[in-house]
PDB file of C-alpha atoms in Angstrom:
ATOM      1  CA  UNK A   1     -11.110  -8.110  -2.626  1.00 67.00           C
ATOM      2  CA  UNK A   2      -7.370  -8.573  -3.261  1.00 76.00           C
ATOM      3  CA  UNK A   3      -5.524 -11.851  -3.702  1.00 89.00           C
ATOM      4  CA  UNK A   4      -2.394 -12.722  -1.762  1.00 95.00           C
ATOM      5  CA  UNK A   5      -0.997 -16.283  -2.218  1.00 96.00           C
ATOM      6  CA  UNK A   6       1.560 -18.241  -0.166  1.00 97.00           C
ATOM      7  CA  UNK A   7       3.676 -21.184  -1.252  1.00 97.00           C
ATOM      8  CA  UNK A   8       4.013 -23.732   0.063  1.00 97.00           C
ATOM      9  CA  UNK A   9       0.822 -24.193   2.021  1.00 97.00           C
ATOM     10  CA  UNK A  10       2.485 -26.696   4.376  1.00 97.00           C
ATOM     11  CA  UNK A  11       6.059 -28.024   4.732  1.00 97.00           C
ATOM     12  CA  UNK A  12       7.714 -30.655   6.920  1.00 98.00           C
ATOM     13  CA  UNK A  13      11.415 -30.522   7.274  1.00 96.00           C
ATOM     14  CA  UNK A  14      14.185 -32.006   9.412  1.00 97.00           C
ATOM     15  CA  UNK A  15      15.841 -29.845  12.130  1.00 97.00           C
ATOM     16  CA  UNK A  16      18.807 -27.940  10.735  1.00 97.00           C
ATOM     17  CA  UNK A  17      17.413 -27.462   7.271  1.00 97.00           C
ATOM     18  CA  UNK A  18      16.283 -24.048   5.762  1.00 97.00           C
ATOM     19  CA  UNK A  19      12.812 -23.447   4.460  1.00 98.00           C
ATOM     20  CA  UNK A  20      11.690 -20.709   2.104  1.00 98.00           C
ATOM     21  CA  UNK A  21       8.147 -19.401   2.062  1.00 98.00           C
ATOM     22  CA  UNK A  22       6.912 -17.170  -0.802  1.00 97.00           C
ATOM     23  CA  UNK A  23       4.243 -14.515  -0.503  1.00 97.00           C
ATOM     24  CA  UNK A  24       2.831 -13.073  -3.761  1.00 96.00           C
ATOM     25  CA  UNK A  25       0.290 -10.319  -4.399  1.00 93.00           C
ATOM     26  CA  UNK A  26      -1.498 -11.521  -7.458  1.00 92.00           C
ATOM     27  CA  UNK A  27      -3.588  -8.596  -8.702  1.00 87.00           C
ATOM     28  CA  UNK A  28      -1.801  -5.588  -7.204  1.00 87.00           C
ATOM     29  CA  UNK A  29       1.615  -4.186  -6.418  1.00 88.00           C
ATOM     30  CA  UNK A  30       2.659  -3.953  -2.746  1.00 87.00           C
ATOM     31  CA  UNK A  31       5.648  -1.939  -1.667  1.00 85.00           C
ATOM     32  CA  UNK A  32       5.157  -3.259   1.845  1.00 89.00           C
ATOM     33  CA  UNK A  33       4.235  -6.666   3.062  1.00 93.00           C
ATOM     34  CA  UNK A  34       3.963  -8.038   6.575  1.00 95.00           C
ATOM     35  CA  UNK A  35       4.848 -11.340   7.998  1.00 97.00           C
ATOM     36  CA  UNK A  36       3.079 -12.834  11.027  1.00 98.00           C
ATOM     37  CA  UNK A  37       3.348 -16.104  13.053  1.00 98.00           C
ATOM     38  CA  UNK A  38       0.591 -17.821  14.847  1.00 97.00           C
ATOM     39  CA  UNK A  39       0.902 -20.574  17.405  1.00 95.00           C
ATOM     40  CA  UNK A  40      -1.996 -23.010  18.060  1.00 93.00           C
ATOM     41  CA  UNK A  41      -4.995 -21.364  19.615  1.00 92.00           C
ATOM     42  CA  UNK A  42      -3.188 -18.000  19.766  1.00 95.00           C
ATOM     43  CA  UNK A  43      -3.459 -14.707  18.003  1.00 96.00           C
ATOM     44  CA  UNK A  44      -1.316 -13.464  15.115  1.00 97.00           C
ATOM     45  CA  UNK A  45       2.023 -11.816  16.155  1.00 97.00           C
ATOM     46  CA  UNK A  46       3.827  -9.557  13.809  1.00 96.00           C
ATOM     47  CA  UNK A  47       7.392 -10.725  12.958  1.00 97.00           C
ATOM     48  CA  UNK A  48       8.582  -8.153  10.463  1.00 96.00           C
ATOM     49  CA  UNK A  49       7.752  -5.653   7.884  1.00 94.00           C
ATOM     50  CA  UNK A  50       9.097  -6.372   4.432  1.00 91.00           C
ATOM     51  CA  UNK A  51       9.896  -3.330   2.255  1.00 87.00           C
ATOM     52  CA  UNK A  52      10.487  -3.653  -1.449  1.00 87.00           C
ATOM     53  CA  UNK A  53      14.026  -2.558  -2.230  1.00 85.00           C
ATOM     54  CA  UNK A  54      15.210  -2.141   1.258  1.00 87.00           C
ATOM     55  CA  UNK A  55      15.875  -4.046   4.526  1.00 90.00           C
ATOM     56  CA  UNK A  56      13.199  -5.607   6.416  1.00 93.00           C
ATOM     57  CA  UNK A  57      12.151  -4.086   9.837  1.00 94.00           C
ATOM     58  CA  UNK A  58      12.003  -6.791  12.541  1.00 96.00           C
ATOM     59  CA  UNK A  59       9.916  -6.782  15.732  1.00 96.00           C
ATOM     60  CA  UNK A  60      11.712  -6.930  18.982  1.00 95.00           C
ATOM     61  CA  UNK A  61      12.545 -10.486  19.855  1.00 95.00           C
ATOM     62  CA  UNK A  62      12.611 -11.683  16.330  1.00 96.00           C
ATOM     63  CA  UNK A  63      16.097 -12.882  15.050  1.00 95.00           C
ATOM     64  CA  UNK A  64      16.849 -11.369  11.727  1.00 94.00           C
ATOM     65  CA  UNK A  65      19.572 -13.826  10.998  1.00 95.00           C
ATOM     66  CA  UNK A  66      17.153 -16.742  11.588  1.00 96.00           C
ATOM     67  CA  UNK A  67      14.193 -15.204   9.706  1.00 97.00           C
ATOM     68  CA  UNK A  68      15.625 -13.911   6.404  1.00 96.00           C
ATOM     69  CA  UNK A  69      13.258 -11.586   4.500  1.00 95.00           C
ATOM     70  CA  UNK A  70      13.687 -10.533   0.912  1.00 92.00           C
ATOM     71  CA  UNK A  71      11.313  -8.317  -0.905  1.00 91.00           C
ATOM     72  CA  UNK A  72      12.658  -8.713  -4.369  1.00 85.00           C
ATOM     73  CA  UNK A  73       9.846  -7.075  -6.387  1.00 91.00           C
ATOM     74  CA  UNK A  74       6.575  -5.296  -5.997  1.00 91.00           C
ATOM     75  CA  UNK A  75       4.643  -8.544  -6.015  1.00 93.00           C
ATOM     76  CA  UNK A  76       6.898 -11.082  -3.998  1.00 95.00           C
ATOM     77  CA  UNK A  77       8.325 -11.314  -0.536  1.00 95.00           C
ATOM     78  CA  UNK A  78      10.102 -14.338   0.819  1.00 96.00           C
ATOM     79  CA  UNK A  79      10.645 -15.453   4.342  1.00 97.00           C
ATOM     80  CA  UNK A  80      13.496 -18.009   4.793  1.00 98.00           C
ATOM     81  CA  UNK A  81      13.673 -19.799   8.150  1.00 98.00           C
ATOM     82  CA  UNK A  82      17.360 -20.744   8.492  1.00 97.00           C
ATOM     83  CA  UNK A  83      18.533 -23.777  10.393  1.00 97.00           C
ATOM     84  CA  UNK A  84      14.975 -24.532  11.577  1.00 97.00           C
ATOM     85  CA  UNK A  85      14.342 -26.151  14.850  1.00 97.00           C
ATOM     86  CA  UNK A  86      11.167 -27.714  16.294  1.00 97.00           C
ATOM     87  CA  UNK A  87      10.336 -24.486  18.255  1.00 96.00           C
ATOM     88  CA  UNK A  88      10.074 -22.744  14.863  1.00 97.00           C
ATOM     89  CA  UNK A  89       7.176 -24.975  14.003  1.00 97.00           C
ATOM     90  CA  UNK A  90       4.260 -22.569  13.505  1.00 97.00           C
ATOM     91  CA  UNK A  91       1.706 -21.125  11.004  1.00 98.00           C
ATOM     92  CA  UNK A  92       3.283 -18.292   9.061  1.00 98.00           C
ATOM     93  CA  UNK A  93       0.953 -15.743   7.375  1.00 98.00           C
ATOM     94  CA  UNK A  94       1.853 -12.828   5.154  1.00 97.00           C
ATOM     95  CA  UNK A  95      -0.229  -9.768   4.374  1.00 95.00           C
ATOM     96  CA  UNK A  96      -0.222  -6.736   2.141  1.00 91.00           C
ATOM     97  CA  UNK A  97      -2.052  -3.435   1.808  1.00 84.00           C
ATOM     98  CA  UNK A  98      -3.934  -3.141  -1.421  1.00 78.00           C
ATOM     99  CA  UNK A  99      -4.454   0.050  -3.248  1.00 76.00           C
ATOM    100  CA  UNK A 100      -7.886   1.402  -3.648  1.00 71.00           C
ATOM    101  CA  UNK A 101     -10.186   0.690  -6.519  1.00 70.00           C
ATOM    102  CA  UNK A 102     -11.683  -2.451  -7.992  1.00 70.00           C
ATOM    103  CA  UNK A 103     -13.999  -2.781  -5.083  1.00 68.00           C
ATOM    104  CA  UNK A 104     -11.287  -2.438  -2.576  1.00 69.00           C
ATOM    105  CA  UNK A 105     -10.981   0.078   0.182  1.00 74.00           C
ATOM    106  CA  UNK A 106      -7.712   1.993   0.279  1.00 73.00           C
ATOM    107  CA  UNK A 107      -5.717   0.974   3.426  1.00 79.00           C
ATOM    108  CA  UNK A 108      -7.403  -2.326   3.734  1.00 86.00           C
ATOM    109  CA  UNK A 109      -5.024  -5.269   4.296  1.00 90.00           C
ATOM    110  CA  UNK A 110      -5.422  -8.790   2.724  1.00 92.00           C
ATOM    111  CA  UNK A 111      -3.898 -11.961   4.032  1.00 95.00           C
ATOM    112  CA  UNK A 112      -2.423 -15.034   2.443  1.00 96.00           C
ATOM    113  CA  UNK A 113      -3.744 -18.462   3.180  1.00 96.00           C
ATOM    114  CA  UNK A 114      -0.681 -19.245   5.435  1.00 97.00           C
ATOM    115  CA  UNK A 115       2.070 -21.831   5.541  1.00 98.00           C
ATOM    116  CA  UNK A 116       2.123 -24.433   8.151  1.00 97.00           C
ATOM    117  CA  UNK A 117       5.640 -25.355   9.060  1.00 98.00           C
ATOM    118  CA  UNK A 118       6.554 -28.513  11.037  1.00 98.00           C
ATOM    119  CA  UNK A 119      10.134 -29.077  11.926  1.00 97.00           C
ATOM    120  CA  UNK A 120      10.956 -32.614  13.144  1.00 97.00           C
TER     121      UNK A 120
ATOM    122  CA  UNK B   1       1.952   0.516  21.083  1.00 89.00           C
ATOM    123  CA  UNK B   2      -1.773   0.052  20.626  1.00 93.00           C
ATOM    124  CA  UNK B   3      -3.442  -2.629  22.742  1.00 96.00           C
ATOM    125  CA  UNK B   4      -6.428  -4.473  21.479  1.00 98.00           C
ATOM    126  CA  UNK B   5      -8.916  -6.381  23.657  1.00 98.00           C
ATOM    127  CA  UNK B   6     -11.638  -8.626  22.374  1.00 98.00           C
ATOM    128  CA  UNK B   7     -14.514 -10.078  24.323  1.00 98.00           C
ATOM    129  CA  UNK B   8     -15.881 -12.549  25.051  1.00 98.00           C
ATOM    130  CA  UNK B   9     -12.910 -14.987  24.458  1.00 98.00           C
ATOM    131  CA  UNK B  10     -15.301 -17.849  23.745  1.00 97.00           C
ATOM    132  CA  UNK B  11     -18.956 -18.057  22.733  1.00 97.00           C
ATOM    133  CA  UNK B  12     -21.241 -20.975  22.161  1.00 97.00           C
ATOM    134  CA  UNK B  13     -24.486 -20.373  20.274  1.00 96.00           C
ATOM    135  CA  UNK B  14     -27.459 -22.300  19.193  1.00 97.00           C
ATOM    136  CA  UNK B  15     -28.030 -22.066  15.509  1.00 97.00           C
ATOM    137  CA  UNK B  16     -30.266 -19.202  14.714  1.00 97.00           C
ATOM    138  CA  UNK B  17     -29.199 -16.992  17.729  1.00 98.00           C
ATOM    139  CA  UNK B  18     -27.761 -13.591  17.558  1.00 97.00           C
ATOM    140  CA  UNK B  19     -24.491 -12.351  18.999  1.00 97.00           C
ATOM    141  CA  UNK B  20     -22.322  -9.334  19.542  1.00 98.00           C
ATOM    142  CA  UNK B  21     -18.588  -9.335  19.692  1.00 98.00           C
ATOM    143  CA  UNK B  22     -16.609  -6.412  21.063  1.00 98.00           C
ATOM    144  CA  UNK B  23     -13.267  -4.981  20.316  1.00 98.00           C
ATOM    145  CA  UNK B  24     -11.741  -2.220  22.563  1.00 98.00           C
ATOM    146  CA  UNK B  25      -8.536  -0.423  21.526  1.00 98.00           C
ATOM    147  CA  UNK B  26      -6.276   1.871  23.434  1.00 97.00           C
ATOM    148  CA  UNK B  27      -5.441   4.670  20.950  1.00 94.00           C
ATOM    149  CA  UNK B  28      -6.696   6.435  17.919  1.00 94.00           C
ATOM    150  CA  UNK B  29      -6.661   4.323  14.772  1.00 93.00           C
ATOM    151  CA  UNK B  30      -7.076   4.890  11.019  1.00 90.00           C
ATOM    152  CA  UNK B  31      -7.441   1.298  10.188  1.00 93.00           C
ATOM    153  CA  UNK B  32      -9.768  -1.222  11.892  1.00 96.00           C
ATOM    154  CA  UNK B  33     -10.648  -4.599  10.289  1.00 97.00           C
ATOM    155  CA  UNK B  34     -12.697  -7.578  11.350  1.00 98.00           C
ATOM    156  CA  UNK B  35     -11.622 -11.080  10.155  1.00 98.00           C
ATOM    157  CA  UNK B  36     -12.953 -14.599  10.352  1.00 98.00           C
ATOM    158  CA  UNK B  37     -10.332 -17.275  10.515  1.00 97.00           C
ATOM    159  CA  UNK B  38     -11.636 -20.543   9.032  1.00 91.00           C
ATOM    160  CA  UNK B  39     -10.543 -23.977  10.178  1.00 88.00           C
ATOM    161  CA  UNK B  40      -7.801 -24.045   7.579  1.00 91.00           C
ATOM    162  CA  UNK B  41      -6.352 -20.779   8.897  1.00 94.00           C
ATOM    163  CA  UNK B  42      -7.321 -18.495   6.141  1.00 94.00           C
ATOM    164  CA  UNK B  43      -8.249 -14.983   7.299  1.00 96.00           C
ATOM    165  CA  UNK B  44     -11.347 -13.823   5.592  1.00 95.00           C
ATOM    166  CA  UNK B  45     -11.915 -10.109   5.508  1.00 95.00           C
ATOM    167  CA  UNK B  46     -15.271  -9.209   6.965  1.00 97.00           C
ATOM    168  CA  UNK B  47     -15.124  -5.453   7.311  1.00 96.00           C
ATOM    169  CA  UNK B  48     -12.786  -2.509   6.940  1.00 94.00           C
ATOM    170  CA  UNK B  49     -14.362  -0.135   9.453  1.00 96.00           C
ATOM    171  CA  UNK B  50     -12.144   2.548  11.147  1.00 94.00           C
ATOM    172  CA  UNK B  51     -15.430   4.399  11.896  1.00 95.00           C
ATOM    173  CA  UNK B  52     -19.169   4.143  11.201  1.00 97.00           C
ATOM    174  CA  UNK B  53     -21.439   1.332  10.473  1.00 98.00           C
ATOM    175  CA  UNK B  54     -21.469  -1.268   7.638  1.00 97.00           C
ATOM    176  CA  UNK B  55     -23.622  -4.237   6.883  1.00 98.00           C
ATOM    177  CA  UNK B  56     -23.053  -7.288   4.809  1.00 96.00           C
ATOM    178  CA  UNK B  57     -25.859  -9.831   4.856  1.00 97.00           C
ATOM    179  CA  UNK B  58     -26.215 -11.331   8.330  1.00 98.00           C
ATOM    180  CA  UNK B  59     -23.174  -9.465   9.540  1.00 98.00           C
ATOM    181  CA  UNK B  60     -22.864  -5.875  10.489  1.00 98.00           C
ATOM    182  CA  UNK B  61     -20.246  -3.809  12.362  1.00 98.00           C
ATOM    183  CA  UNK B  62     -20.091  -0.533  14.123  1.00 98.00           C
ATOM    184  CA  UNK B  63     -17.016   1.336  15.195  1.00 98.00           C
ATOM    185  CA  UNK B  64     -17.194   4.370  17.539  1.00 98.00           C
ATOM    186  CA  UNK B  65     -13.829   5.828  17.046  1.00 95.00           C
ATOM    187  CA  UNK B  66     -14.103   8.559  19.715  1.00 96.00           C
ATOM    188  CA  UNK B  67     -14.865   5.922  22.378  1.00 97.00           C
ATOM    189  CA  UNK B  68     -12.423   3.411  20.914  1.00 98.00           C
ATOM    190  CA  UNK B  69     -14.503   0.453  20.488  1.00 98.00           C
ATOM    191  CA  UNK B  70     -15.912  -1.626  17.672  1.00 98.00           C
ATOM    192  CA  UNK B  71     -18.804  -4.184  17.650  1.00 98.00           C
ATOM    193  CA  UNK B  72     -19.418  -7.105  15.234  1.00 98.00           C
ATOM    194  CA  UNK B  73     -23.010  -8.334  15.120  1.00 98.00           C
ATOM    195  CA  UNK B  74     -23.951 -11.765  13.857  1.00 98.00           C
ATOM    196  CA  UNK B  75     -27.569 -12.455  13.342  1.00 97.00           C
ATOM    197  CA  UNK B  76     -29.280 -15.727  12.705  1.00 98.00           C
ATOM    198  CA  UNK B  77     -26.063 -17.628  13.282  1.00 97.00           C
ATOM    199  CA  UNK B  78     -25.240 -20.776  11.261  1.00 97.00           C
ATOM    200  CA  UNK B  79     -22.873 -23.595  11.936  1.00 95.00           C
ATOM    201  CA  UNK B  80     -20.612 -22.204   9.245  1.00 95.00           C
ATOM    202  CA  UNK B  81     -20.068 -19.082  11.184  1.00 96.00           C
ATOM    203  CA  UNK B  82     -18.013 -21.099  13.652  1.00 95.00           C
ATOM    204  CA  UNK B  83     -14.348 -20.138  13.915  1.00 96.00           C
ATOM    205  CA  UNK B  84     -12.251 -17.410  15.360  1.00 98.00           C
ATOM    206  CA  UNK B  85     -13.097 -13.799  14.856  1.00 98.00           C
ATOM    207  CA  UNK B  86     -10.268 -11.265  15.102  1.00 98.00           C
ATOM    208  CA  UNK B  87     -10.392  -7.513  15.405  1.00 98.00           C
ATOM    209  CA  UNK B  88      -7.087  -5.794  14.139  1.00 98.00           C
ATOM    210  CA  UNK B  89      -6.136  -2.088  14.220  1.00 97.00           C
ATOM    211  CA  UNK B  90      -3.481   0.110  12.970  1.00 94.00           C
ATOM    212  CA  UNK B  91      -2.738   3.689  13.865  1.00 89.00           C
ATOM    213  CA  UNK B  92      -1.458   4.897  10.535  1.00 80.00           C
ATOM    214  CA  UNK B  93      -1.511   4.343   6.796  1.00 67.00           C
ATOM    215  CA  UNK B  94       1.060   1.733   6.079  1.00 71.00           C
ATOM    216  CA  UNK B  95       1.733   0.250   9.504  1.00 82.00           C
ATOM    217  CA  UNK B  96       1.073  -3.480  10.331  1.00 91.00           C
ATOM    218  CA  UNK B  97      -2.186  -4.543  11.971  1.00 94.00           C
ATOM    219  CA  UNK B  98      -2.182  -5.297  15.685  1.00 96.00           C
ATOM    220  CA  UNK B  99      -4.435  -8.204  16.433  1.00 97.00           C
ATOM    221  CA  UNK B 100      -6.562  -8.913  19.467  1.00 98.00           C
ATOM    222  CA  UNK B 101      -6.712 -12.408  20.933  1.00 98.00           C
ATOM    223  CA  UNK B 102      -9.897 -13.256  19.115  1.00 98.00           C
ATOM    224  CA  UNK B 103     -13.282 -14.589  19.954  1.00 98.00           C
ATOM    225  CA  UNK B 104     -13.815 -18.336  19.307  1.00 97.00           C
ATOM    226  CA  UNK B 105     -17.290 -18.922  18.250  1.00 97.00           C
ATOM    227  CA  UNK B 106     -19.005 -22.251  18.144  1.00 96.00           C
ATOM    228  CA  UNK B 107     -22.390 -22.537  16.607  1.00 97.00           C
ATOM    229  CA  UNK B 108     -24.237 -25.764  17.303  1.00 96.00           C
ATOM    230  CA  UNK B 109     -27.174 -27.183  15.431  1.00 94.00           C
TER     231      UNK B 109
END
């Protein structure tokens, strides 16, 4: 399969601070990455589509000024939670579609290990 | 957008038992994936199966695209199979996956 990493794996911060989460594709290039959020015992909900070299596309109800996404290179997308509040506490997961080859199926998506954010 | 429904929502099995998980989707898809989410939250890719049948060890999956459903079979279940199984679909090449609500599986010894 393909390898997608996230950093940090967990973070605890005070209300009002900003937190940056990195998503990297380690063994392939990704022009598009996706950011999801998962609350306890719930499914994954898409937050935004991150496009290399252009603006992210946000899902309805997701505040673009609060969740800043930057896809600076073909292997890195970042999600910054600005002025975090306790209701932003969640599990954030990124994914990317890997190209075919090396035992991978074209169009298959791979997910990072997630970042658990706790805002006090 | 596409709707994804998974059943059953919860399943408890005795070790060694077999099970079938179902995923129904509301529109044509060109990507369907099954995942196992482990206790640490990592999504493990099980199958990429927009159509047809695949097998990998004790797991197999079948997608009948014309009837808009997919099945995940787990045979001879083990306690390590416990966790949440998600089905996710997309209707075109580079669009994000839409997830079902998952099936929470508990395998007891």
